[in-house]
Amino acid sequence: MESQDLKNAGLKVTLPRMKILELLETATTHHLTAEDIYRQLLDQGEEIGLATVYRVLTQFEAAGLVSRHHFEGGQAVFELERGRHHDHIVCIQCGKVEEFVDSTIEERQKVIADRLGFDIKDHSLIIYGECRNPKCKGKAGAKRGK
Amino acid sequence: MESQDLKNAGLKVTLPRMKILELLETATTHHLTAEDIYRQLLDQGEEIGLATVYRVLTQFEAAGLVSRHHFEGGQAVFELERGRHHDHIVCIQCGKVEEFVDSTIEERQKVIADRLGFDIKDHSLIIYGECRNPKCKGKAGAKRGK
DNA sequence: ATGTATGCAAAACATTTGCACCTGG
DNA sequence: CCAGGTGCAAATGTTTTGCATACAT
């Protein structure tokens, strides 16, 4: 029950927060922009402001409920934080996002940071490519239609 | 001689372009925001507009003379492209940036992309950490003072 | 009740663009 | 001379903030 997640995070259980959390949990695409979320909630008849979506997402991020990524293209994307760290590979044609973890890469990063005299705190690895999905080229949604 | 670089890139040799290229080549810090460049040129008495800095940097990027990175913090940073691909590790305290290349990581990325059915086109790996430089904590310039 | 959340409109940023003027070849 | 470049101001797109109202507890 997601209302418990909110309470655990010390956040009051309100309609907008519930709806946003719900959407993040059930949406088929797991990486959404604030605008994506805003539009989908409007479409499903909710009355919500874009500013609230941003505020709530920022609070969720601070609470560790979601993580924010900066893929190319201006808008930040948000995803539910499910505890397991991972990196991303993004299709520059259709926008598809896959997640992966590679222990070798993780390990090498530690070695590199250490060699350069840094205490590693975080990292961001994004691979950009073209997916070989036949439906990819020309698939809608690639450029987040205005 | 940098005027040749400009000609090779098919760009007319103008004062603003020369100055920006010169600054990128000689600045002690190799990763600069458009605003950094703008301010430094103003400080050294040049008459230039911020819009021109952005335009020129964008052209330079298209010509392969500079590369643009999106570290955390809103502003893009630019660096002279010296041909050798590399990734970055950034100190979240003082803003220091170090470059590195790790063939193991590069190799693993190819394997991962292939396994997930992507043709890899580009990637961005940024490690965030705290450098152990004694002068780091409290060092000016970390937050790009407004 | 009452302190916190929300919606809306306005502000704040980073970056881009329109346009009249200037400049390099 | 003349296409292309520049500075300035205004426009854009994304995210944040101020404020009066609405809502959870």
Short mmCIF file of C-alpha atoms (C1' of nucleotides) in Angstrom, two decimals:
data_model
loop_
_atom_site.label_atom_id
_atom_site.label_comp_id
_atom_site.label_asym_id
_atom_site.label_seq_id
_atom_site.Cartn_x
_atom_site.Cartn_y
_atom_site.Cartn_z
CA MET A 1 0.00 0.00 0.00
CA GLU A 2 1.63 3.17 -1.19
CA SER A 3 0.12 5.39 1.50
CA GLN A 4 2.49 3.62 3.87
CA ASP A 5 5.48 4.56 1.70
CA LEU A 6 4.42 8.17 2.02
CA LYS A 7 4.06 7.99 5.78
CA ASN A 8 7.40 6.26 6.10
CA ALA A 9 8.92 9.11 4.15
CA GLY A 10 7.38 11.55 6.60
CA LEU A 11 5.05 12.94 3.96
CA LYS A 12 1.39 13.65 4.50
CA VAL A 13 -0.84 11.34 2.50
CA THR A 14 -2.48 13.58 -0.07
CA LEU A 15 -4.28 12.90 -3.29
CA PRO A 16 -1.64 14.30 -5.67
CA ARG A 17 1.12 12.35 -3.94
CA MET A 18 -0.88 9.13 -4.04
CA LYS A 19 -1.74 9.59 -7.69
CA ILE A 20 1.81 10.33 -8.72
CA LEU A 21 3.21 7.37 -6.78
CA GLU A 22 0.50 5.15 -8.22
CA LEU A 23 1.28 6.28 -11.75
CA LEU A 24 4.98 5.66 -11.28
CA GLU A 25 4.24 2.16 -10.05
CA THR A 26 1.81 1.17 -12.76
CA ALA A 27 2.93 3.02 -15.88
CA THR A 28 4.23 0.79 -18.64
CA THR A 29 7.12 3.18 -19.23
CA HIS A 30 9.19 3.43 -16.10
CA HIS A 31 11.04 6.63 -16.99
CA LEU A 32 8.79 9.66 -17.13
CA THR A 33 9.27 13.41 -17.29
CA ALA A 34 7.34 15.68 -14.94
CA GLU A 35 5.31 16.77 -17.94
CA ASP A 36 4.55 13.16 -18.87
CA ILE A 37 3.19 12.58 -15.40
CA TYR A 38 1.26 15.84 -15.42
CA ARG A 39 -0.37 15.09 -18.76
CA GLN A 40 -1.26 11.51 -17.89
CA LEU A 41 -2.91 12.61 -14.67
CA LEU A 42 -4.87 15.32 -16.47
CA ASP A 43 -5.90 12.77 -19.08
CA GLN A 44 -7.17 10.44 -16.42
CA GLY A 45 -9.28 13.29 -15.08
CA GLU A 46 -7.23 14.39 -12.10
CA GLU A 47 -7.01 18.05 -11.24
CA ILE A 48 -3.39 18.79 -10.61
CA GLY A 49 -0.83 21.50 -11.32
CA LEU A 50 2.50 21.00 -13.03
CA ALA A 51 4.18 22.82 -10.16
CA THR A 52 2.80 20.25 -7.75
CA VAL A 53 4.17 17.44 -9.88
CA TYR A 54 7.63 18.99 -9.72
CA ARG A 55 7.34 19.66 -5.99
CA VAL A 56 6.17 16.15 -5.22
CA LEU A 57 8.82 14.54 -7.38
CA THR A 58 11.52 16.61 -5.70
CA GLN A 59 10.24 15.53 -2.30
CA PHE A 60 10.08 11.92 -3.42
CA GLU A 61 13.63 12.18 -4.63
CA ALA A 62 14.78 13.61 -1.30
CA ALA A 63 12.94 10.79 0.43
CA GLY A 64 14.62 8.21 -1.79
CA LEU A 65 11.35 7.10 -3.35
CA VAL A 66 12.31 8.11 -6.87
CA SER A 67 15.50 8.93 -8.72
CA ARG A 68 16.00 11.68 -11.25
CA HIS A 69 18.10 11.28 -14.38
CA HIS A 70 19.29 13.76 -16.96
CA PHE A 71 19.17 12.04 -20.32
CA GLU A 72 19.81 14.21 -23.35
CA GLY A 73 16.93 16.46 -24.28
CA GLY A 74 16.42 19.05 -21.59
CA GLN A 75 13.79 17.41 -19.43
CA ALA A 76 14.72 15.33 -16.42
CA VAL A 77 13.17 11.87 -16.21
CA PHE A 78 12.01 10.24 -13.01
CA GLU A 79 11.69 6.60 -12.08
CA LEU A 80 10.56 4.72 -9.01
CA GLU A 81 13.51 3.78 -6.85
CA ARG A 82 13.38 0.07 -6.34
CA GLY A 83 16.54 -0.19 -4.32
CA ARG A 84 18.80 -1.78 -6.87
CA HIS A 85 21.26 0.60 -8.46
CA HIS A 86 21.48 0.41 -12.22
CA ASP A 87 22.66 2.34 -15.24
CA HIS A 88 20.76 3.12 -18.43
CA ILE A 89 20.93 2.59 -22.15
CA VAL A 90 18.65 4.84 -24.19
CA CYS A 91 17.54 4.46 -27.81
CA ILE A 92 18.09 7.78 -29.53
CA GLN A 93 15.45 6.85 -32.14
CA CYS A 94 12.44 5.66 -30.17
CA GLY A 95 13.37 6.71 -26.65
CA LYS A 96 13.27 3.19 -25.23
CA VAL A 97 15.20 2.85 -21.98
CA GLU A 98 16.74 -0.35 -20.67
CA GLU A 99 18.43 -0.77 -17.33
CA PHE A 100 21.54 -2.76 -16.59
CA VAL A 101 24.15 -3.37 -13.95
CA ASP A 102 27.65 -4.54 -14.66
CA SER A 103 29.79 -5.44 -11.69
CA THR A 104 32.96 -5.12 -13.73
CA ILE A 105 32.15 -1.51 -14.59
CA GLU A 106 31.17 -0.75 -11.01
CA GLU A 107 34.44 -2.25 -9.81
CA ARG A 108 36.58 -0.39 -12.31
CA GLN A 109 35.02 2.90 -11.26
CA LYS A 110 36.11 2.35 -7.68
CA VAL A 111 39.64 1.61 -8.81
CA ILE A 112 39.75 4.69 -11.03
CA ALA A 113 38.32 7.02 -8.38
CA ASP A 114 40.83 5.69 -5.90
CA ARG A 115 43.75 6.08 -8.26
CA LEU A 116 42.74 9.70 -8.98
CA GLY A 117 42.32 10.48 -5.30
CA PHE A 118 38.54 10.70 -5.07
CA ASP A 119 36.06 9.20 -2.64
CA ILE A 120 33.32 8.12 -4.98
CA LYS A 121 29.84 9.29 -4.00
CA ASP A 122 27.75 8.62 -7.05
CA HIS A 123 27.94 8.14 -10.76
CA SER A 124 25.93 8.40 -13.92
CA LEU A 125 26.47 6.12 -16.88
CA ILE A 126 24.19 6.48 -19.86
CA ILE A 127 24.78 4.66 -23.11
CA TYR A 128 23.10 6.14 -26.18
CA GLY A 129 22.40 3.87 -29.10
CA GLU A 130 19.85 2.62 -31.58
CA CYS A 131 17.79 -0.38 -30.59
CA ARG A 132 17.35 -3.13 -33.15
CA ASN A 133 13.65 -3.42 -32.50
CA PRO A 134 12.02 -3.53 -35.97
CA LYS A 135 9.25 -1.26 -34.76
CA CYS A 136 11.80 1.29 -33.61
CA LYS A 137 12.47 3.56 -36.57
CA GLY A 138 9.53 5.80 -37.05
CA LYS A 139 7.94 4.72 -33.81
CA ALA A 140 6.02 7.54 -32.19
CA GLY A 141 7.12 9.09 -28.96
CA ALA A 142 10.79 9.35 -29.81
CA LYS A 143 10.93 13.09 -29.73
CA ARG A 144 8.33 13.58 -27.00
CA GLY A 145 5.96 15.36 -29.35
CA LYS A 146 5.30 18.95 -28.43
CA MET B 1 47.65 28.54 -35.18
CA GLU B 2 44.01 28.50 -34.27
CA SER B 3 42.81 30.55 -37.23
CA GLN B 4 43.60 27.48 -39.31
CA ASP B 5 41.38 25.33 -37.10
CA LEU B 6 38.55 27.72 -37.83
CA LYS B 7 39.13 27.69 -41.56
CA ASN B 8 39.33 23.92 -41.57
CA ALA B 9 35.98 23.86 -39.84
CA GLY B 10 34.57 26.07 -42.59
CA LEU B 11 34.09 28.98 -40.22
CA LYS B 12 35.01 32.55 -40.99
CA VAL B 13 37.88 33.78 -38.83
CA THR B 14 36.31 36.41 -36.60
CA LEU B 15 37.42 38.04 -33.40
CA PRO B 16 34.90 36.38 -31.06
CA ARG B 17 35.67 32.94 -32.48
CA MET B 18 39.41 33.45 -32.14
CA LYS B 19 39.10 34.72 -28.59
CA ILE B 20 36.90 31.86 -27.47
CA LEU B 21 39.16 29.26 -29.06
CA GLU B 22 42.18 30.93 -27.52
CA LEU B 23 40.59 30.96 -24.09
CA LEU B 24 39.66 27.29 -24.33
CA GLU B 25 43.24 26.46 -25.25
CA THR B 26 44.95 28.49 -22.57
CA ALA B 27 42.59 28.46 -19.59
CA THR B 28 43.90 26.60 -16.59
CA THR B 29 40.50 24.96 -16.09
CA HIS B 30 39.62 22.92 -19.14
CA HIS B 31 35.92 22.61 -18.48
CA LEU B 32 34.06 25.89 -18.75
CA THR B 33 30.44 26.98 -18.92
CA ALA B 34 29.32 29.46 -21.57
CA GLU B 35 28.94 31.98 -18.78
CA ASP B 36 32.49 31.33 -17.53
CA ILE B 37 33.81 32.06 -20.99
CA TYR B 38 31.62 35.13 -21.39
CA ARG B 39 32.72 36.56 -18.05
CA GLN B 40 36.40 35.89 -18.62
CA LEU B 41 36.30 37.57 -22.00
CA LEU B 42 34.50 40.57 -20.56
CA ASP B 43 37.07 40.72 -17.74
CA GLN B 44 39.89 40.73 -20.22
CA GLY B 45 38.27 43.68 -21.94
CA GLU B 46 36.65 42.02 -24.94
CA GLU B 47 33.28 43.21 -26.14
CA ILE B 48 31.16 40.15 -26.68
CA GLY B 49 27.60 38.98 -26.13
CA LEU B 50 26.57 35.88 -24.23
CA ALA B 51 24.44 34.84 -27.19
CA THR B 52 27.52 34.87 -29.38
CA VAL B 53 29.36 32.67 -26.93
CA TYR B 54 26.54 30.14 -27.09
CA ARG B 55 26.34 30.35 -30.87
CA VAL B 56 30.06 29.95 -31.34
CA LEU B 57 30.28 27.06 -28.89
CA THR B 58 27.42 25.31 -30.66
CA GLN B 59 29.18 25.76 -33.99
CA PHE B 60 32.44 24.53 -32.53
CA GLU B 61 30.67 21.49 -31.18
CA ALA B 62 29.14 20.76 -34.58
CA ALA B 63 32.59 21.14 -36.12
CA GLY B 64 34.06 18.77 -33.58
CA LEU B 65 36.32 21.43 -32.07
CA VAL B 66 34.76 21.25 -28.62
CA SER B 67 32.58 18.82 -26.72
CA ARG B 68 29.69 19.65 -24.43
CA HIS B 69 28.97 17.83 -21.19
CA HIS B 70 26.06 17.96 -18.80
CA PHE B 71 27.44 17.65 -15.31
CA GLU B 72 25.03 18.20 -12.44
CA GLY B 73 24.10 21.82 -11.88
CA GLY B 74 22.11 23.09 -14.82
CA GLN B 75 24.79 24.66 -16.95
CA ALA B 76 26.52 22.71 -19.70
CA VAL B 77 30.32 22.71 -19.66
CA PHE B 78 32.50 22.85 -22.74
CA GLU B 79 36.02 21.60 -23.32
CA LEU B 80 38.40 21.65 -26.24
CA GLU B 81 38.20 18.41 -28.18
CA ARG B 82 41.65 16.93 -28.34
CA GLY B 83 40.68 13.80 -30.16
CA ARG B 84 41.00 11.29 -27.38
CA HIS B 85 37.71 10.14 -25.92
CA HIS B 86 37.57 10.18 -22.15
CA ASP B 87 35.14 10.13 -19.28
CA HIS B 88 35.03 12.44 -16.26
CA ILE B 89 35.24 12.38 -12.50
CA VAL B 90 34.01 15.53 -10.79
CA CYS B 91 34.59 16.69 -7.21
CA ILE B 92 31.23 17.70 -5.74
CA GLN B 93 33.01 19.93 -3.22
CA CYS B 94 35.45 22.01 -5.22
CA GLY B 95 34.34 21.31 -8.77
CA LYS B 96 37.66 19.83 -9.88
CA VAL B 97 37.37 17.68 -12.97
CA GLU B 98 39.72 14.86 -13.92
CA GLU B 99 39.59 12.86 -17.12
CA PHE B 100 40.14 9.17 -17.53
CA VAL B 101 39.78 6.33 -19.98
CA ASP B 102 39.32 2.73 -19.00
CA SER B 103 39.42 0.17 -21.77
CA THR B 104 37.70 -2.42 -19.59
CA ILE B 105 34.71 -0.13 -19.09
CA GLU B 106 34.63 0.77 -22.79
CA GLU B 107 34.70 -2.91 -23.66
CA ARG B 108 31.98 -3.89 -21.20
CA GLN B 109 29.70 -1.20 -22.63
CA LYS B 110 29.94 -2.73 -26.07
CA VAL B 111 29.08 -6.15 -24.68
CA ILE B 112 26.13 -4.79 -22.72
CA ALA B 113 24.74 -2.78 -25.62
CA ASP B 114 25.01 -5.82 -27.84
CA ARG B 115 23.34 -8.11 -25.32
CA LEU B 116 20.45 -5.65 -24.98
CA GLY B 117 20.10 -5.27 -28.74
CA PHE B 118 21.46 -1.76 -29.22
CA ASP B 119 23.99 -0.34 -31.64
CA ILE B 120 25.99 1.91 -29.38
CA LYS B 121 26.39 5.46 -30.66
CA ASP B 122 27.75 7.37 -27.71
CA HIS B 123 27.90 7.32 -23.95
CA SER B 124 28.33 9.54 -20.95
CA LEU B 125 30.02 8.35 -17.78
CA ILE B 126 30.47 10.82 -14.96
CA ILE B 127 31.69 9.81 -11.54
CA TYR B 128 30.85 12.21 -8.70
CA GLY B 129 33.02 12.16 -5.62
CA GLU B 130 35.08 14.16 -3.18
CA CYS B 131 38.71 14.72 -4.00
CA ARG B 132 41.25 14.23 -1.22
CA ASN B 133 43.07 17.43 -2.04
CA PRO B 134 43.63 19.15 1.35
CA LYS B 135 42.76 22.50 -0.20
CA CYS B 136 39.47 21.12 -1.46
CA LYS B 137 36.92 21.64 1.32
CA GLY B 138 36.03 25.28 1.44
CA LYS B 139 37.87 26.00 -1.76
CA ALA B 140 36.21 28.76 -3.74
CA GLY B 141 34.54 28.12 -7.05
CA ALA B 142 32.78 24.93 -6.08
CA LYS B 143 29.29 26.27 -6.49
CA ARG B 144 30.08 28.62 -9.38
CA GLY B 145 29.17 31.67 -7.31
CA LYS B 146 26.33 33.67 -8.74
"C1'" DA C 1 -7.90 24.21 14.36
"C1'" DT C 2 -3.65 24.66 12.11
"C1'" DG C 3 0.26 23.72 9.81
"C1'" DT C 4 1.11 21.74 5.47
"C1'" DA C 5 -0.15 21.06 0.42
"C1'" DT C 6 -2.00 22.67 -3.65
"C1'" DG C 7 -3.06 25.49 -7.89
"C1'" DC C 8 -2.20 29.32 -10.33
"C1'" DA C 9 0.50 32.94 -11.98
"C1'" DA C 10 4.76 35.00 -11.97
"C1'" DA C 11 9.81 34.44 -11.44
"C1'" DA C 12 14.07 32.39 -12.36
"C1'" DC C 13 17.41 30.16 -15.18
"C1'" DA C 14 19.86 28.41 -19.19
"C1'" DT C 15 19.72 28.71 -23.88
"C1'" DT C 16 17.95 30.22 -28.50
"C1'" DT C 17 16.25 33.38 -31.93
"C1'" DG C 18 14.87 37.78 -34.58
"C1'" DC C 19 16.71 41.64 -36.35
"C1'" DA C 20 19.37 45.77 -37.58
"C1'" DC C 21 24.08 46.72 -37.85
"C1'" DC C 22 28.95 45.51 -38.55
"C1'" DT C 23 32.89 42.90 -40.71
"C1'" DG C 24 35.90 39.68 -42.98
"C1'" DG C 25 37.44 38.04 -47.42
"C1'" DC D 1 30.42 44.56 -51.91
"C1'" DC D 2 27.76 41.09 -49.47
"C1'" DA D 3 27.08 36.82 -47.24
"C1'" DG D 4 27.69 35.71 -42.96
"C1'" DG D 5 28.59 37.10 -38.00
"C1'" DT D 6 27.55 39.89 -33.99
"C1'" DG D 7 25.18 42.37 -30.05
"C1'" DC D 8 21.10 43.29 -27.98
"C1'" DA D 9 16.56 42.37 -26.61
"C1'" DA D 10 12.94 39.45 -26.69
"C1'" DA D 11 11.36 34.62 -26.90
"C1'" DT D 12 11.64 29.76 -25.31
"C1'" DG D 13 11.45 25.74 -22.50
"C1'" DT D 14 12.07 23.84 -18.06
"C1'" DT D 15 11.85 24.15 -13.26
"C1'" DT D 16 11.05 26.97 -9.03
"C1'" DT D 17 8.63 30.20 -6.01
"C1'" DG D 18 5.07 33.44 -3.80
"C1'" DC D 19 0.74 33.55 -2.22
"C1'" DA D 20 -4.14 32.82 -1.13
"C1'" DT D 21 -6.95 28.84 -0.64
"C1'" DA D 22 -7.92 23.96 0.44
"C1'" DC D 23 -6.95 19.84 2.98
"C1'" DA D 24 -5.16 16.16 6.16
"C1'" DT D 25 -4.68 15.07 10.99
#
